[in-house]
């Protein structure tokens, strides 16, 4: 079987629309095209289209629909995998885009007839030391939050008075250093901060939370891993590196250090924390940008939501580590802290392996060598869930009117774009930007694109909508799906990154088929 375009019809925003039908390979087909009328807008209706989120739908019905979507997704994924294997197996070997196809009579929006017809937009490059433009200077600072717990953060753009405050929150295993490209660039226009979560980066305790020496004397650094003793120090009795702790940390940091509401930008774990904090403290948040945000965190029940069940848990991430957890931690930590393992993880999360990650790699290795790192890792892994789930935090942000923007790297093997599309389905009014090629950390892999989109989104909010969203040319396009190639110069070479925007007139299935058609078009171009 092969997928062929039979005709074009009209859709919202007057984008070209293809109607698809399956036919046997080798059979002939005459394609007729007609110019879509410019005075008419038509919606699309196809079986299986996901309805917009509706708070009045019962939980049982929502679960039933969710199961239906998941089954359809697996079925459609099989269809796409079969199509790709037949279309051009040599061109897609070793890749997995995890997108779906649907058969039958469907509509597509924003599908160009040829790949080279996609509009191109030239965007600024990053500041570069070699051309005398080093960007905004970055300062490394510490904030004494609690006894024996100093929080590390980096800041830039302090001279930009009366400009928006932007706070970046990192993913698991990294720290503020992962946003260096944002601090140097966006620090020229805004006041910018990046934070290390407690238990990660340089926000590790300055003393052993549970010394091995029973007399309370602290073991010398390098002698033994911290947190492996028998009794906790007084300051560490209730310490556990959990979602609730990080939410409180961000709240106090915004109140005490920044001193005003902020725009939050969170990657992976940092995205979840950003959303959780915004839902809990909406008066301190002007907007939230999610960069491949993880939609779940923690395995154990939350003690506030499930107090009875929590009482039966043998351990919930506090110090010291139980003896059986110590042995497991030592074995696991030896493996994951190995530099070779760290290199392999970086290869997974970065779609473009030409991206320089030497500095990121060295900083991660440096963190793993701290004596508190192993026990901190165990505490994070065994910490309870947050009091709010990701979906509950989204709903609260929606009810409180907190602006949200979604930016997802398409080639992320961990938090696949389907998770971003699920957020988009729950909040159909928020802008969604899908970036390709880009993996789990688009802010470090394609910082030029992320910085360009962030500037445009903040400008749109600060102007109360008088400035258009990034990639928009007309106000009515905010309802549409738009595809553009963003081009910039990097290290003397021109680079092109494809970005697909989805506005409030959003259809998940149309997006799925749109992605399929773009992939097929790319294969055809490669074969030529």
PDB file of C-alpha atoms in Angstrom, residues 308-462:
ATOM      1  CA  UNK A 308      -2.424   6.072  55.953  1.00  0.00           C
ATOM      2  CA  UNK A 309      -0.630   4.408  53.085  1.00  0.00           C
ATOM      3  CA  UNK A 310       2.484   6.509  53.635  1.00  0.00           C
ATOM      4  CA  UNK A 311       2.800   5.243  57.206  1.00  0.00           C
ATOM      5  CA  UNK A 312       3.438   1.722  55.933  1.00  0.00           C
ATOM      6  CA  UNK A 313       6.327   2.722  53.707  1.00  0.00           C
ATOM      7  CA  UNK A 314       9.672   1.517  55.071  1.00  0.00           C
ATOM      8  CA  UNK A 315      11.515   4.575  53.718  1.00  0.00           C
ATOM      9  CA  UNK A 316      10.600   7.752  51.852  1.00  0.00           C
ATOM     10  CA  UNK A 317      13.881   9.427  50.951  1.00  0.00           C
ATOM     11  CA  UNK A 318      14.914  10.784  54.368  1.00  0.00           C
ATOM     12  CA  UNK A 319      18.397  10.504  55.878  1.00  0.00           C
ATOM     13  CA  UNK A 320      20.126   8.245  56.683  1.00  0.00           C
ATOM     14  CA  UNK A 321      19.672   5.626  53.983  1.00  0.00           C
ATOM     15  CA  UNK A 322      18.485   2.205  55.245  1.00  0.00           C
ATOM     16  CA  UNK A 323      21.097  -0.545  55.045  1.00  0.00           C
ATOM     17  CA  UNK A 324      19.452  -2.375  52.131  1.00  0.00           C
ATOM     18  CA  UNK A 325      19.087   0.897  50.197  1.00  0.00           C
ATOM     19  CA  UNK A 326      22.757   1.715  50.848  1.00  0.00           C
ATOM     20  CA  UNK A 327      23.922  -1.450  49.122  1.00  0.00           C
ATOM     21  CA  UNK A 328      21.597  -0.877  46.177  1.00  0.00           C
ATOM     22  CA  UNK A 329      22.657   2.759  45.912  1.00  0.00           C
ATOM     23  CA  UNK A 330      26.339   1.871  45.865  1.00  0.00           C
ATOM     24  CA  UNK A 331      25.809  -0.597  43.018  1.00  0.00           C
ATOM     25  CA  UNK A 332      23.580   1.678  40.940  1.00  0.00           C
ATOM     26  CA  UNK A 333      25.643   4.788  41.594  1.00  0.00           C
ATOM     27  CA  UNK A 334      28.838   3.087  40.503  1.00  0.00           C
ATOM     28  CA  UNK A 335      27.212   2.437  37.136  1.00  0.00           C
ATOM     29  CA  UNK A 336      25.381   5.690  36.413  1.00  0.00           C
ATOM     30  CA  UNK A 337      28.191   7.955  37.658  1.00  0.00           C
ATOM     31  CA  UNK A 338      30.687   6.331  35.318  1.00  0.00           C
ATOM     32  CA  UNK A 339      31.814   8.858  32.678  1.00  0.00           C
ATOM     33  CA  UNK A 340      31.088   6.372  29.897  1.00  0.00           C
ATOM     34  CA  UNK A 341      27.476   6.038  31.095  1.00  0.00           C
ATOM     35  CA  UNK A 342      27.116   9.821  31.229  1.00  0.00           C
ATOM     36  CA  UNK A 343      28.389  10.093  27.667  1.00  0.00           C
ATOM     37  CA  UNK A 344      25.869   7.498  26.489  1.00  0.00           C
ATOM     38  CA  UNK A 345      23.003   9.366  28.161  1.00  0.00           C
ATOM     39  CA  UNK A 346      24.039  12.615  26.476  1.00  0.00           C
ATOM     40  CA  UNK A 347      24.078  10.832  23.126  1.00  0.00           C
ATOM     41  CA  UNK A 348      20.511   9.708  23.739  1.00  0.00           C
ATOM     42  CA  UNK A 349      19.052  13.077  24.670  1.00  0.00           C
ATOM     43  CA  UNK A 350      20.780  15.190  22.000  1.00  0.00           C
ATOM     44  CA  UNK A 351      19.372  14.618  18.518  1.00  0.00           C
ATOM     45  CA  UNK A 352      22.269  16.448  16.813  1.00  0.00           C
ATOM     46  CA  UNK A 353      25.468  14.725  17.883  1.00  0.00           C
ATOM     47  CA  UNK A 354      27.536  17.586  16.492  1.00  0.00           C
ATOM     48  CA  UNK A 355      26.361  19.717  19.437  1.00  0.00           C
ATOM     49  CA  UNK A 356      29.297  20.445  21.735  1.00  0.00           C
ATOM     50  CA  UNK A 357      28.531  18.978  25.154  1.00  0.00           C
ATOM     51  CA  UNK A 358      32.053  18.916  26.611  1.00  0.00           C
ATOM     52  CA  UNK A 359      31.247  21.574  29.205  1.00  0.00           C
ATOM     53  CA  UNK A 360      27.946  19.942  30.158  1.00  0.00           C
ATOM     54  CA  UNK A 361      29.679  16.573  30.441  1.00  0.00           C
ATOM     55  CA  UNK A 362      32.470  17.886  32.666  1.00  0.00           C
ATOM     56  CA  UNK A 363      30.025  19.664  34.969  1.00  0.00           C
ATOM     57  CA  UNK A 364      27.895  16.518  35.384  1.00  0.00           C
ATOM     58  CA  UNK A 365      31.005  14.454  36.180  1.00  0.00           C
ATOM     59  CA  UNK A 366      32.054  17.081  38.718  1.00  0.00           C
ATOM     60  CA  UNK A 367      28.672  16.817  40.471  1.00  0.00           C
ATOM     61  CA  UNK A 368      28.890  13.024  40.719  1.00  0.00           C
ATOM     62  CA  UNK A 369      32.214  13.293  42.539  1.00  0.00           C
ATOM     63  CA  UNK A 370      30.722  15.198  45.485  1.00  0.00           C
ATOM     64  CA  UNK A 371      30.491  12.929  48.592  1.00  0.00           C
ATOM     65  CA  UNK A 372      26.790  13.816  49.035  1.00  0.00           C
ATOM     66  CA  UNK A 373      25.813  13.003  45.434  1.00  0.00           C
ATOM     67  CA  UNK A 374      25.066   9.265  45.828  1.00  0.00           C
ATOM     68  CA  UNK A 375      22.781   9.602  48.874  1.00  0.00           C
ATOM     69  CA  UNK A 376      21.097  12.628  47.268  1.00  0.00           C
ATOM     70  CA  UNK A 377      20.362  10.523  44.199  1.00  0.00           C
ATOM     71  CA  UNK A 378      18.806   7.814  46.383  1.00  0.00           C
ATOM     72  CA  UNK A 379      16.699  10.380  48.261  1.00  0.00           C
ATOM     73  CA  UNK A 380      15.378  11.781  44.965  1.00  0.00           C
ATOM     74  CA  UNK A 381      14.527   8.345  43.607  1.00  0.00           C
ATOM     75  CA  UNK A 382      12.638   7.276  46.746  1.00  0.00           C
ATOM     76  CA  UNK A 383      10.975  10.619  47.482  1.00  0.00           C
ATOM     77  CA  UNK A 384       7.161  10.679  47.413  1.00  0.00           C
ATOM     78  CA  UNK A 385       5.155  12.230  44.616  1.00  0.00           C
ATOM     79  CA  UNK A 386       4.140  15.851  44.777  1.00  0.00           C
ATOM     80  CA  UNK A 387       0.864  16.835  46.343  1.00  0.00           C
ATOM     81  CA  UNK A 388      -0.407  17.746  42.862  1.00  0.00           C
ATOM     82  CA  UNK A 389      -0.092  15.613  39.743  1.00  0.00           C
ATOM     83  CA  UNK A 390       1.045  17.158  36.478  1.00  0.00           C
ATOM     84  CA  UNK A 391      -2.515  17.164  35.104  1.00  0.00           C
ATOM     85  CA  UNK A 392      -3.909  18.703  38.296  1.00  0.00           C
ATOM     86  CA  UNK A 393      -1.294  21.444  38.177  1.00  0.00           C
ATOM     87  CA  UNK A 394      -2.235  22.126  34.558  1.00  0.00           C
ATOM     88  CA  UNK A 395      -5.904  22.402  35.463  1.00  0.00           C
ATOM     89  CA  UNK A 396      -5.177  24.803  38.311  1.00  0.00           C
ATOM     90  CA  UNK A 397      -3.034  26.982  36.056  1.00  0.00           C
ATOM     91  CA  UNK A 398      -5.841  26.997  33.499  1.00  0.00           C
ATOM     92  CA  UNK A 399      -8.446  28.046  36.081  1.00  0.00           C
ATOM     93  CA  UNK A 400      -6.130  30.752  37.437  1.00  0.00           C
ATOM     94  CA  UNK A 401      -5.423  32.126  33.966  1.00  0.00           C
ATOM     95  CA  UNK A 402      -1.654  31.557  34.020  1.00  0.00           C
ATOM     96  CA  UNK A 403      -0.206  31.856  30.484  1.00  0.00           C
ATOM     97  CA  UNK A 404       1.547  28.689  29.311  1.00  0.00           C
ATOM     98  CA  UNK A 405       3.736  28.092  26.259  1.00  0.00           C
ATOM     99  CA  UNK A 406       4.846  24.665  25.012  1.00  0.00           C
ATOM    100  CA  UNK A 407       8.180  24.077  23.246  1.00  0.00           C
ATOM    101  CA  UNK A 408       9.127  20.471  22.535  1.00  0.00           C
ATOM    102  CA  UNK A 409      12.038  18.868  20.705  1.00  0.00           C
ATOM    103  CA  UNK A 410      10.543  16.368  18.297  1.00  0.00           C
ATOM    104  CA  UNK A 411      13.322  13.760  18.496  1.00  0.00           C
ATOM    105  CA  UNK A 412      13.251  13.458  22.292  1.00  0.00           C
ATOM    106  CA  UNK A 413      13.511   9.724  23.160  1.00  0.00           C
ATOM    107  CA  UNK A 414      12.434  10.273  26.783  1.00  0.00           C
ATOM    108  CA  UNK A 415       9.578  12.783  26.829  1.00  0.00           C
ATOM    109  CA  UNK A 416       8.238  12.223  23.340  1.00  0.00           C
ATOM    110  CA  UNK A 417       6.196  14.988  21.672  1.00  0.00           C
ATOM    111  CA  UNK A 418       3.032  12.987  22.272  1.00  0.00           C
ATOM    112  CA  UNK A 419       3.233  14.201  25.893  1.00  0.00           C
ATOM    113  CA  UNK A 420       3.358  17.791  24.740  1.00  0.00           C
ATOM    114  CA  UNK A 421       0.365  17.147  22.502  1.00  0.00           C
ATOM    115  CA  UNK A 422      -1.538  15.736  25.479  1.00  0.00           C
ATOM    116  CA  UNK A 423      -0.920  19.028  27.284  1.00  0.00           C
ATOM    117  CA  UNK A 424      -2.050  20.870  24.181  1.00  0.00           C
ATOM    118  CA  UNK A 425      -5.229  18.798  24.107  1.00  0.00           C
ATOM    119  CA  UNK A 426      -5.976  19.685  27.731  1.00  0.00           C
ATOM    120  CA  UNK A 427      -5.174  23.378  27.148  1.00  0.00           C
ATOM    121  CA  UNK A 428      -6.082  23.956  23.475  1.00  0.00           C
ATOM    122  CA  UNK A 429      -5.664  27.728  23.761  1.00  0.00           C
ATOM    123  CA  UNK A 430      -1.913  27.658  24.561  1.00  0.00           C
ATOM    124  CA  UNK A 431       0.725  28.003  21.801  1.00  0.00           C
ATOM    125  CA  UNK A 432       2.680  24.856  20.941  1.00  0.00           C
ATOM    126  CA  UNK A 433       6.020  24.866  19.091  1.00  0.00           C
ATOM    127  CA  UNK A 434       7.494  21.566  17.923  1.00  0.00           C
ATOM    128  CA  UNK A 435      11.157  21.819  16.943  1.00  0.00           C
ATOM    129  CA  UNK A 436      13.103  19.461  14.673  1.00  0.00           C
ATOM    130  CA  UNK A 437      15.771  18.266  14.812  1.00  0.00           C
ATOM    131  CA  UNK A 438      15.955  18.658  18.573  1.00  0.00           C
ATOM    132  CA  UNK A 439      15.961  16.223  21.473  1.00  0.00           C
ATOM    133  CA  UNK A 440      15.254  16.351  25.192  1.00  0.00           C
ATOM    134  CA  UNK A 441      17.190  19.569  25.860  1.00  0.00           C
ATOM    135  CA  UNK A 442      16.275  21.977  23.024  1.00  0.00           C
ATOM    136  CA  UNK A 443      17.499  24.998  25.018  1.00  0.00           C
ATOM    137  CA  UNK A 444      21.068  23.653  24.828  1.00  0.00           C
ATOM    138  CA  UNK A 445      20.853  21.946  21.438  1.00  0.00           C
ATOM    139  CA  UNK A 446      19.090  24.717  19.481  1.00  0.00           C
ATOM    140  CA  UNK A 447      19.365  27.717  21.856  1.00  0.00           C
ATOM    141  CA  UNK A 448      18.987  30.191  19.003  1.00  0.00           C
ATOM    142  CA  UNK A 449      15.492  28.859  18.301  1.00  0.00           C
ATOM    143  CA  UNK A 450      14.425  28.668  21.959  1.00  0.00           C
ATOM    144  CA  UNK A 451      15.723  32.173  22.708  1.00  0.00           C
ATOM    145  CA  UNK A 452      13.955  33.574  19.634  1.00  0.00           C
ATOM    146  CA  UNK A 453      10.654  31.963  20.634  1.00  0.00           C
ATOM    147  CA  UNK A 454      10.998  33.006  24.288  1.00  0.00           C
ATOM    148  CA  UNK A 455      11.644  36.640  23.352  1.00  0.00           C
ATOM    149  CA  UNK A 456       8.596  36.662  21.108  1.00  0.00           C
ATOM    150  CA  UNK A 457       6.334  34.976  23.648  1.00  0.00           C
ATOM    151  CA  UNK A 458       7.348  37.308  26.495  1.00  0.00           C
ATOM    152  CA  UNK A 459       6.903  40.313  24.210  1.00  0.00           C
ATOM    153  CA  UNK A 460       3.428  39.069  23.278  1.00  0.00           C
ATOM    154  CA  UNK A 461       2.427  38.834  26.956  1.00  0.00           C
ATOM    155  CA  UNK A 462       4.082  42.082  28.017  1.00  0.00           C
TER     156      UNK A 462
END
